[in-house]
Coordinates of N, CA, C and O in Angstrom, one line a residue:
M661 N 10.9 -11.9 -5.6 CA 11.4 -10.9 -6.5 C 12.5 -10.1 -5.8 O 12.3 -9.6 -4.7
K662 N 13.6 -10.0 -6.4 CA 14.8 -9.2 -5.9 C 14.5 -7.7 -6.0 O 13.9 -7.2 -7.0
R663 N 14.9 -7.0 -4.9 CA 14.7 -5.5 -4.9 C 15.8 -5.0 -5.9 O 16.9 -5.3 -5.9
K664 N 15.3 -4.0 -6.7 CA 16.3 -3.4 -7.6 C 17.3 -2.6 -6.8 O 17.1 -2.2 -5.7
E665 N 18.4 -2.3 -7.5 CA 19.5 -1.5 -6.8 C 18.9 -0.2 -6.4 O 18.1 0.4 -7.0
A666 N 19.3 0.3 -5.2 CA 18.9 1.5 -4.6 C 19.1 2.7 -5.6 O 20.2 2.7 -6.2
S667 N 18.2 3.6 -5.6 CA 18.4 4.8 -6.5 C 19.4 5.7 -5.9 O 19.8 5.5 -4.7
V668 N 19.9 6.6 -6.7 CA 20.9 7.6 -6.2 C 20.4 8.3 -5.0 O 21.1 8.5 -4.0
T669 N 19.1 8.8 -5.1 CA 18.6 9.5 -3.9 C 18.5 8.7 -2.7 O 18.9 9.1 -1.6
E670 N 18.2 7.4 -2.8 CA 18.2 6.5 -1.6 C 19.6 6.3 -1.0 O 19.8 6.3 0.2
K671 N 20.5 6.2 -1.9 CA 21.9 6.1 -1.4 C 22.4 7.3 -0.7 O 23.1 7.2 0.3
I672 N 22.0 8.5 -1.2 CA 22.4 9.7 -0.6 C 21.7 9.8 0.8 O 22.3 10.1 1.8
Y673 N 20.4 9.5 0.8 CA 19.6 9.6 2.1 C 20.2 8.7 3.1 O 20.3 9.0 4.3
E674 N 20.7 7.5 2.8 CA 21.3 6.6 3.7 C 22.5 7.1 4.4 O 22.9 6.7 5.5
Q675 N 23.2 8.0 3.7 CA 24.5 8.5 4.2 C 24.2 9.7 5.2 O 25.2 10.1 5.9
L676 N 23.0 10.2 5.2 CA 22.7 11.4 6.1 C 22.2 11.0 7.4 O 21.4 10.1 7.5
S677 N 22.7 11.6 8.5 CA 22.3 11.2 9.8 C 21.2 12.0 10.4 O 20.7 11.7 11.5
L678 N 20.9 13.2 9.8 CA 19.9 14.1 10.4 C 18.6 14.1 9.7 O 17.5 14.1 10.3
L679 N 18.6 14.0 8.4 CA 17.4 14.1 7.5 C 16.5 12.9 7.9 O 16.8 11.8 7.9
G680 N 15.2 13.3 8.1 CA 14.2 12.3 8.4 C 14.2 11.7 9.8 O 13.5 10.7 10.1
K681 N 15.1 12.3 10.6 CA 15.2 11.8 12.0 C 14.9 12.9 13.0 O 15.2 14.0 12.7
K682 N 14.5 12.5 14.2 CA 14.3 13.5 15.2 C 15.6 13.7 15.9 O 16.2 12.8 16.5
V683 N 16.1 15.0 15.9 CA 17.3 15.3 16.5 C 17.2 16.7 17.2 O 16.3 17.5 16.8
E684 N 17.9 16.9 18.2 CA 17.9 18.1 19.0 C 18.8 19.2 18.3 O 19.8 18.8 17.6
T685 N 18.4 20.4 18.4 CA 19.3 21.5 17.9 C 20.5 21.6 18.8 O 20.4 21.5 20.0
P686 N 21.7 21.6 18.1 CA 22.9 21.7 18.9 C 22.9 22.9 19.8 O 22.4 24.0 19.5
E687 N 23.6 22.8 21.0 CA 23.6 23.9 21.9 C 24.5 25.0 21.5 O 24.4 26.2 21.9
R688 N 25.6 24.7 20.7 CA 26.6 25.7 20.3 C 26.9 25.5 18.8 O 26.8 24.3 18.3
P689 N 27.1 26.6 18.1 CA 27.4 26.4 16.6 C 28.6 25.5 16.3 O 28.5 24.7 15.4
E690 N 29.6 25.5 17.2 CA 30.8 24.6 16.9 C 30.4 23.1 17.1 O 31.1 22.2 16.6
D691 N 29.3 22.8 17.8 CA 28.8 21.4 17.9 C 28.0 20.9 16.7 O 27.7 19.8 16.6
A692 N 27.5 21.9 15.9 CA 26.6 21.5 14.8 C 27.3 20.8 13.7 O 28.5 21.2 13.4
V693 N 26.7 19.8 13.1 CA 27.2 19.1 12.0 C 26.6 19.6 10.7 O 25.4 19.6 10.6
L694 N 27.4 20.1 9.8 CA 26.9 20.6 8.5 C 27.1 19.4 7.5 O 28.1 19.3 6.9
E695 N 26.0 18.6 7.4 CA 26.1 17.4 6.5 C 26.0 17.9 5.1 O 25.3 18.9 4.8
T696 N 26.7 17.2 4.2 CA 26.7 17.5 2.8 C 26.4 16.3 2.0 O 26.5 15.2 2.6
F697 N 26.1 16.4 0.7 CA 25.9 15.3 -0.1 C 26.5 15.6 -1.5 O 26.6 16.8 -1.8
P698 N 26.7 14.6 -2.3 CA 27.4 14.9 -3.6 C 26.5 15.7 -4.5 O 25.3 15.6 -4.6
N699 N 27.1 16.6 -5.3 CA 26.5 17.4 -6.3 C 25.9 16.5 -7.4 O 26.7 15.8 -8.0
P700 N 24.6 16.5 -7.6 CA 24.1 15.6 -8.6 C 24.4 16.0 -10.0 O 24.2 15.2 -11.0
H701 N 24.8 17.3 -10.2 CA 25.1 17.8 -11.5 C 26.4 18.5 -11.5 O 26.5 19.7 -11.8
P702 N 27.5 17.8 -11.3 CA 28.8 18.5 -11.2 C 29.3 19.1 -12.6 O 30.2 19.9 -12.6
D703 N 28.6 18.7 -13.7 CA 29.0 19.2 -15.0 C 28.3 20.5 -15.3 O 28.5 21.1 -16.4
T704 N 27.4 21.0 -14.4 CA 26.6 22.2 -14.7 C 26.8 23.2 -13.5 O 26.7 22.8 -12.4
D705 N 27.1 24.4 -13.9 CA 27.2 25.5 -12.9 C 25.8 26.0 -12.6 O 25.1 26.4 -13.6
Y706 N 25.4 26.2 -11.4 CA 24.1 26.7 -11.0 C 24.2 27.3 -9.6 O 25.1 27.0 -8.9
V707 N 23.3 28.2 -9.4 CA 23.3 29.0 -8.1 C 22.3 28.4 -7.2 O 21.1 28.2 -7.6
V708 N 22.6 28.1 -5.9 CA 21.7 27.7 -4.9 C 21.6 28.8 -3.9 O 22.6 29.4 -3.5
R709 N 20.3 29.2 -3.5 CA 20.1 30.2 -2.5 C 19.4 29.5 -1.3 O 18.4 28.9 -1.5
L710 N 19.9 29.8 -0.1 CA 19.3 29.4 1.1 C 19.0 30.7 1.9 O 19.9 31.5 2.0
T711 N 17.8 30.8 2.4 CA 17.4 32.0 3.1 C 16.8 31.7 4.4 O 15.9 30.8 4.5
A712 N 17.3 32.3 5.5 CA 16.8 32.1 6.8 C 16.3 33.4 7.3 O 17.0 34.2 7.8
P713 N 15.0 33.7 7.1 CA 14.4 35.0 7.5 C 14.2 35.2 9.0 O 13.8 36.3 9.4
E714 N 14.4 34.2 9.8 CA 14.1 34.4 11.2 C 15.3 34.0 12.1 O 15.2 33.4 13.2
F715 N 16.5 34.3 11.6 CA 17.7 34.0 12.3 C 17.8 34.8 13.6 O 17.6 36.0 13.6
T716 N 18.2 34.1 14.7 CA 18.4 34.8 16.0 C 19.7 34.4 16.7 O 20.1 33.3 16.5
T717 N 20.3 35.3 17.4 CA 21.4 35.1 18.3 C 21.3 36.1 19.4 O 20.3 36.8 19.5
I718 N 22.3 36.2 20.3 CA 22.2 37.2 21.3 C 23.4 38.0 21.4 O 24.5 37.6 21.0
C719 N 23.3 39.2 21.8 CA 24.4 40.1 22.0 C 25.3 39.6 23.1 O 24.8 39.3 24.2
P720 N 26.6 39.5 22.8 CA 27.5 39.0 23.9 C 27.7 39.9 25.0 O 28.2 39.5 26.1
I721 N 27.3 41.1 24.9 CA 27.5 42.1 26.0 C 26.2 42.2 26.8 O 26.3 42.1 28.1
T722 N 25.1 42.5 26.2 CA 23.9 42.8 26.9 C 23.0 41.5 27.1 O 22.1 41.5 28.0
G723 N 23.2 40.5 26.3 CA 22.4 39.3 26.4 C 21.0 39.5 25.7 O 20.2 38.6 25.7
Q724 N 20.8 40.6 25.1 CA 19.6 40.9 24.4 C 19.6 40.2 23.0 O 20.6 39.9 22.4
P725 N 18.4 39.8 22.5 CA 18.3 39.1 21.3 C 18.7 40.0 20.1 O 18.4 41.2 20.1
D726 N 19.3 39.4 19.1 CA 19.6 40.0 17.8 C 18.9 39.2 16.7 O 18.9 38.0 16.8
F727 N 18.4 39.9 15.7 CA 17.6 39.2 14.7 C 18.2 39.6 13.3 O 18.7 40.7 13.1
A728 N 18.2 38.6 12.4 CA 18.8 38.9 11.1 C 18.1 38.0 10.0 O 17.4 37.0 10.4
V729 N 18.2 38.4 8.8 CA 18.0 37.5 7.7 C 19.3 37.0 7.2 O 20.2 37.9 6.9
I730 N 19.5 35.7 7.1 CA 20.8 35.2 6.5 C 20.5 34.7 5.1 O 19.6 33.9 5.0
V731 N 21.2 35.2 4.2 CA 21.1 34.7 2.8 C 22.4 34.1 2.3 O 23.5 34.7 2.4
V732 N 22.3 32.9 1.8 CA 23.5 32.2 1.4 C 23.3 31.9 -0.1 O 22.3 31.3 -0.5
D733 N 24.2 32.3 -0.9 CA 24.2 32.0 -2.4 C 25.5 31.2 -2.6 O 26.6 31.7 -2.2
Y734 N 25.4 30.1 -3.3 CA 26.6 29.4 -3.7 C 26.5 28.6 -5.0 O 25.4 28.3 -5.4
V735 N 27.6 28.5 -5.6 CA 27.7 27.6 -6.8 C 28.4 26.4 -6.3 O 29.6 26.4 -5.9
P736 N 27.7 25.2 -6.3 CA 28.3 24.0 -5.8 C 29.5 23.6 -6.5 O 29.6 23.7 -7.7
G737 N 30.5 23.1 -5.7 CA 31.6 22.3 -6.2 C 31.2 20.9 -6.1 O 30.2 20.5 -6.7
P738 N 32.0 20.1 -5.4 CA 31.7 18.7 -5.3 C 30.5 18.3 -4.4 O 29.9 17.3 -4.5
R739 N 30.1 19.2 -3.5 CA 29.1 18.9 -2.5 C 28.1 20.0 -2.3 O 28.4 21.2 -2.5
L740 N 26.9 19.7 -1.9 CA 25.8 20.6 -1.4 C 25.6 20.4 0.0 O 25.7 19.3 0.5
V741 N 25.1 21.5 0.7 CA 24.8 21.3 2.1 C 23.3 20.8 2.2 O 22.5 21.2 1.5
E742 N 23.1 19.9 3.2 CA 21.8 19.4 3.4 C 21.0 20.4 4.2 O 21.5 21.0 5.2
S743 N 19.8 20.7 3.8 CA 19.0 21.9 4.3 C 18.7 21.7 5.8 O 18.7 22.7 6.6
K744 N 18.3 20.5 6.2 CA 18.0 20.3 7.6 C 19.2 20.5 8.5 O 19.2 21.2 9.6
A745 N 20.4 20.1 8.1 CA 21.6 20.3 8.8 C 21.9 21.8 8.9 O 22.3 22.3 9.9
F746 N 21.7 22.5 7.8 CA 21.9 23.9 7.8 C 20.9 24.6 8.8 O 21.3 25.5 9.5
K747 N 19.7 24.2 8.8 CA 18.7 24.8 9.7 C 19.1 24.5 11.2 O 19.0 25.4 12.0
L748 N 19.6 23.3 11.5 CA 20.0 23.0 12.8 C 21.2 23.8 13.2 O 21.4 24.3 14.3
F749 N 22.1 24.0 12.2 CA 23.3 24.8 12.5 C 22.9 26.2 12.8 O 23.4 26.8 13.8
L750 N 22.0 26.8 12.0 CA 21.6 28.2 12.3 C 20.9 28.3 13.6 O 21.0 29.2 14.4
G751 N 20.1 27.3 14.0 CA 19.4 27.2 15.2 C 20.3 27.2 16.4 O 19.9 27.7 17.5
S752 N 21.5 26.7 16.2 CA 22.4 26.6 17.4 C 23.0 27.9 17.8 O 23.6 28.1 18.9
F753 N 22.7 29.0 17.0 CA 23.1 30.3 17.4 C 22.1 31.0 18.4 O 22.4 32.1 18.9
R754 N 20.9 30.4 18.5 CA 19.9 31.1 19.3 C 20.3 31.6 20.7 O 19.9 32.6 21.1
N755 N 21.1 30.8 21.4 CA 21.5 31.2 22.7 C 23.0 31.5 22.8 O 23.6 31.4 23.8
H756 N 23.6 31.8 21.6 CA 25.0 32.0 21.5 C 25.3 33.5 21.4 O 24.7 34.2 20.5
G757 N 26.2 34.0 22.2 CA 26.5 35.4 22.2 C 27.6 35.7 21.1 O 28.7 35.1 21.2
T758 N 27.3 36.5 20.2 CA 28.3 36.9 19.1 C 27.9 38.2 18.5 O 26.7 38.6 18.5
F759 N 28.9 38.9 18.0 CA 28.7 40.1 17.3 C 28.2 39.8 15.8 O 28.6 38.7 15.3
H760 N 27.5 40.7 15.2 CA 27.0 40.5 13.8 C 28.1 40.1 12.8 O 27.9 39.1 12.1
E761 N 29.2 40.8 12.8 CA 30.3 40.6 11.9 C 30.9 39.2 12.1 O 31.0 38.4 11.2
A762 N 31.2 38.9 13.4 CA 31.8 37.6 13.7 C 30.9 36.4 13.3 O 31.3 35.4 12.8
C763 N 29.6 36.6 13.6 CA 28.6 35.5 13.3 C 28.5 35.3 11.8 O 28.5 34.1 11.4
T764 N 28.4 36.3 11.0 CA 28.2 36.2 9.5 C 29.5 35.5 8.9 O 29.4 34.6 8.1
V765 N 30.7 36.0 9.4 CA 31.9 35.4 8.9 C 32.0 33.9 9.3 O 32.5 33.1 8.5
Y766 N 31.6 33.6 10.5 CA 31.7 32.2 11.0 C 30.8 31.3 10.2 O 31.2 30.2 9.8
I767 N 29.6 31.7 9.9 CA 28.7 30.9 9.0 C 29.4 30.7 7.7 O 29.4 29.6 7.2
H768 N 30.0 31.7 7.1 CA 30.7 31.6 5.8 C 31.8 30.5 5.9 O 31.9 29.7 5.0
K769 N 32.6 30.7 6.9 CA 33.8 29.7 7.0 C 33.3 28.3 7.2 O 33.9 27.4 6.6
R770 N 32.3 28.1 8.0 CA 31.8 26.7 8.2 C 31.2 26.1 6.9 O 31.5 24.9 6.5
L771 N 30.5 26.9 6.1 CA 30.0 26.4 4.8 C 31.1 26.2 3.8 O 31.0 25.2 3.1
Q772 N 32.0 27.1 3.8 CA 33.2 26.9 2.9 C 33.9 25.6 3.2 O 34.2 24.8 2.3
E773 N 34.2 25.4 4.4 CA 34.9 24.1 4.9 C 34.1 22.9 4.6 O 34.6 21.9 4.1
A774 N 32.7 22.9 4.7 CA 31.9 21.7 4.5 C 31.7 21.4 3.1 O 31.7 20.2 2.7
M775 N 31.6 22.4 2.2 CA 31.2 22.2 0.8 C 32.3 22.4 -0.2 O 32.2 21.8 -1.3
D776 N 33.2 23.2 0.0 CA 34.3 23.6 -0.9 C 33.6 24.1 -2.3 O 33.8 23.5 -3.3
P777 N 32.7 25.1 -2.2 CA 32.0 25.5 -3.4 C 32.8 26.3 -4.3 O 33.9 26.9 -3.9
K778 N 32.4 26.5 -5.5 CA 33.1 27.3 -6.5 C 33.0 28.8 -6.2 O 33.9 29.6 -6.4
Y779 N 31.8 29.1 -5.6 CA 31.5 30.5 -5.2 C 30.6 30.4 -4.0 O 29.8 29.6 -3.9
L780 N 30.9 31.3 -3.0 CA 30.0 31.4 -1.8 C 29.9 32.8 -1.4 O 30.9 33.5 -1.2
R781 N 28.7 33.2 -1.1 CA 28.4 34.5 -0.6 C 27.4 34.3 0.6 O 26.4 33.7 0.4
V782 N 27.8 34.8 1.7 CA 26.9 34.8 2.9 C 26.6 36.3 3.3 O 27.5 37.1 3.4
V783 N 25.3 36.6 3.4 CA 24.9 38.0 3.7 C 24.1 37.9 5.0 O 23.2 37.1 5.1
G784 N 24.5 38.7 5.9 CA 23.7 38.9 7.2 C 23.1 40.3 7.1 O 23.8 41.3 7.2
L785 N 21.7 40.3 7.0 CA 21.0 41.5 7.1 C 20.4 41.7 8.5 O 19.4 41.1 8.8
W786 N 21.1 42.4 9.3 CA 20.8 42.5 10.7 C 19.8 43.6 11.0 O 20.0 44.7 10.5
Y787 N 18.9 43.3 11.8 CA 17.9 44.4 12.3 C 18.7 45.4 13.1 O 19.7 45.1 13.7
A788 N 18.1 46.6 13.2 CA 18.8 47.6 13.9 C 19.0 47.3 15.4 O 18.1 46.7 16.1
R789 N 20.2 47.7 15.9 CA 20.5 47.6 17.3 C 21.1 49.0 17.6 O 22.0 49.4 17.0
G790 N 20.5 49.6 18.6 CA 20.9 50.9 19.0 C 20.7 51.9 17.9 O 21.4 52.9 17.8
G791 N 19.7 51.7 17.1 CA 19.4 52.6 16.0 C 20.2 52.5 14.7 O 20.1 53.2 13.8
I792 N 21.1 51.5 14.7 CA 22.0 51.3 13.6 C 21.8 49.9 13.0 O 21.9 48.9 13.7
T793 N 21.6 49.8 11.7 CA 21.5 48.5 11.0 C 22.9 48.1 10.6 O 23.6 49.0 10.0
I794 N 23.3 46.9 10.8 CA 24.6 46.4 10.3 C 24.3 45.3 9.3 O 23.6 44.3 9.7
D795 N 24.8 45.4 8.1 CA 24.7 44.4 7.1 C 26.1 43.9 6.8 O 27.0 44.7 6.6
V796 N 26.3 42.6 6.7 CA 27.6 42.0 6.5 C 27.6 41.1 5.3 O 26.7 40.3 5.2
V797 N 28.6 41.2 4.4 CA 28.7 40.4 3.3 C 30.1 39.7 3.2 O 31.1 40.5 3.4
V798 N 30.1 38.4 3.1 CA 31.4 37.7 3.0 C 31.3 36.9 1.7 O 30.3 36.1 1.5
E799 N 32.3 37.0 0.8 CA 32.2 36.4 -0.5 C 33.6 35.8 -0.9 O 34.6 36.5 -0.7
T800 N 33.6 34.6 -1.3 CA 34.8 33.9 -1.8 C 34.5 33.1 -3.1 O 33.4 32.8 -3.4
G801 N 35.6 32.9 -3.8 CA 35.5 32.1 -5.0 C 35.2 32.9 -6.2 O 35.1 34.2 -6.1
T802 N 34.9 32.3 -7.3 CA 34.6 33.0 -8.5 C 33.3 32.6 -9.0 O 33.0 31.4 -9.2
L803 N 32.4 33.6 -9.3 CA 31.1 33.3 -9.8 C 31.2 33.0 -11.3 O 31.7 33.8 -12.1
P804 N 30.8 31.8 -11.7 CA 30.9 31.4 -13.1 C 30.1 32.4 -14.0 O 29.1 32.9 -13.5
P805 N 30.5 32.7 -15.2 CA 29.9 33.7 -16.0 C 28.4 33.4 -16.3 O 27.6 34.3 -16.5
N806 N 28.0 32.2 -16.3 CA 26.6 31.8 -16.6 C 25.7 31.8 -15.4 O 24.6 31.4 -15.5
C807 N 26.3 32.2 -14.2 CA 25.5 32.1 -13.0 C 25.2 33.5 -12.5 O 26.1 34.4 -12.4
T808 N 24.0 33.7 -12.0 CA 23.6 35.0 -11.5 C 22.8 34.8 -10.2 O 21.7 34.3 -10.3
P809 N 23.3 35.2 -9.1 CA 22.5 35.1 -7.9 C 21.4 36.1 -7.9 O 21.5 37.1 -8.5
L810 N 20.3 35.8 -7.3 CA 19.2 36.7 -7.2 C 19.7 37.9 -6.4 O 20.5 37.8 -5.5
P811 N 19.3 39.1 -6.9 CA 19.7 40.3 -6.2 C 19.1 40.4 -4.8 O 18.0 40.0 -4.5
I812 N 19.9 40.9 -3.8 CA 19.4 41.1 -2.5 C 18.4 42.2 -2.4 O 17.4 42.1 -1.8
G813 N 18.7 43.3 -3.1 CA 17.8 44.5 -3.0 C 16.5 44.4 -3.5 O 15.6 45.1 -3.2
R814 N 16.3 43.4 -4.4 CA 14.9 43.3 -5.1 C 14.1 42.2 -4.4 O 13.0 41.9 -4.9
T815 N 14.6 41.7 -3.3 CA 13.8 40.7 -2.6 C 13.4 41.2 -1.2 O 14.3 41.6 -0.5
S816 N 12.2 41.3 -0.9 CA 11.7 41.9 0.3 C 11.8 40.8 1.5 O 10.9 40.1 1.7
Y817 N 13.0 40.8 2.1 CA 13.2 39.9 3.2 C 12.8 40.6 4.6 O 12.6 40.0 5.5
R818 N 12.9 42.0 4.5 CA 12.6 42.7 5.8 C 11.5 43.8 5.4 O 11.7 44.5 4.5
G819 N 10.5 43.8 6.2 CA 9.4 44.8 5.9 C 9.9 46.2 5.9 O 10.6 46.6 6.9
G820 N 9.6 47.0 4.9 CA 9.9 48.4 4.9 C 11.3 48.7 4.6 O 11.7 49.9 4.7
R821 N 12.1 47.8 4.2 CA 13.5 48.0 3.9 C 13.9 47.4 2.6 O 14.2 46.2 2.5
E822 N 14.0 48.2 1.6 CA 14.4 47.7 0.3 C 15.7 48.3 -0.1 O 15.9 49.4 0.1

């Protein structure tokens, strides 16, 4: 009996080099591969939210750890980012020295380049350093009228801070 033609999901999976495989976290963000796959519903506008509540990097001056919640909202264009690739990309910041603003903007630029979304918002909710909390928002594109990202303020990503 002949095997039926591979499903769309199987075809997508075959094109991905990270998903389902044991891979090391890249040592530097610029070495990370942000794999993408075709938007399965290009005729429909919808919002995708990716949240990384345990993001870490280090201060480029002191070498001390910095912690943040990274929230990504996007309306896909032709491609979506594969979540394991995104996780490995974020993990590559763990030993990377960068300032909050530069880090958040860099994440945005890499996602923009990889996916070419209709709308993209990257929010870095950084924990206090030196008694000051720094939150960074980078937004590009146009949010379609029928799309509404979940509000940041109504979602408890950080204890005690709404």
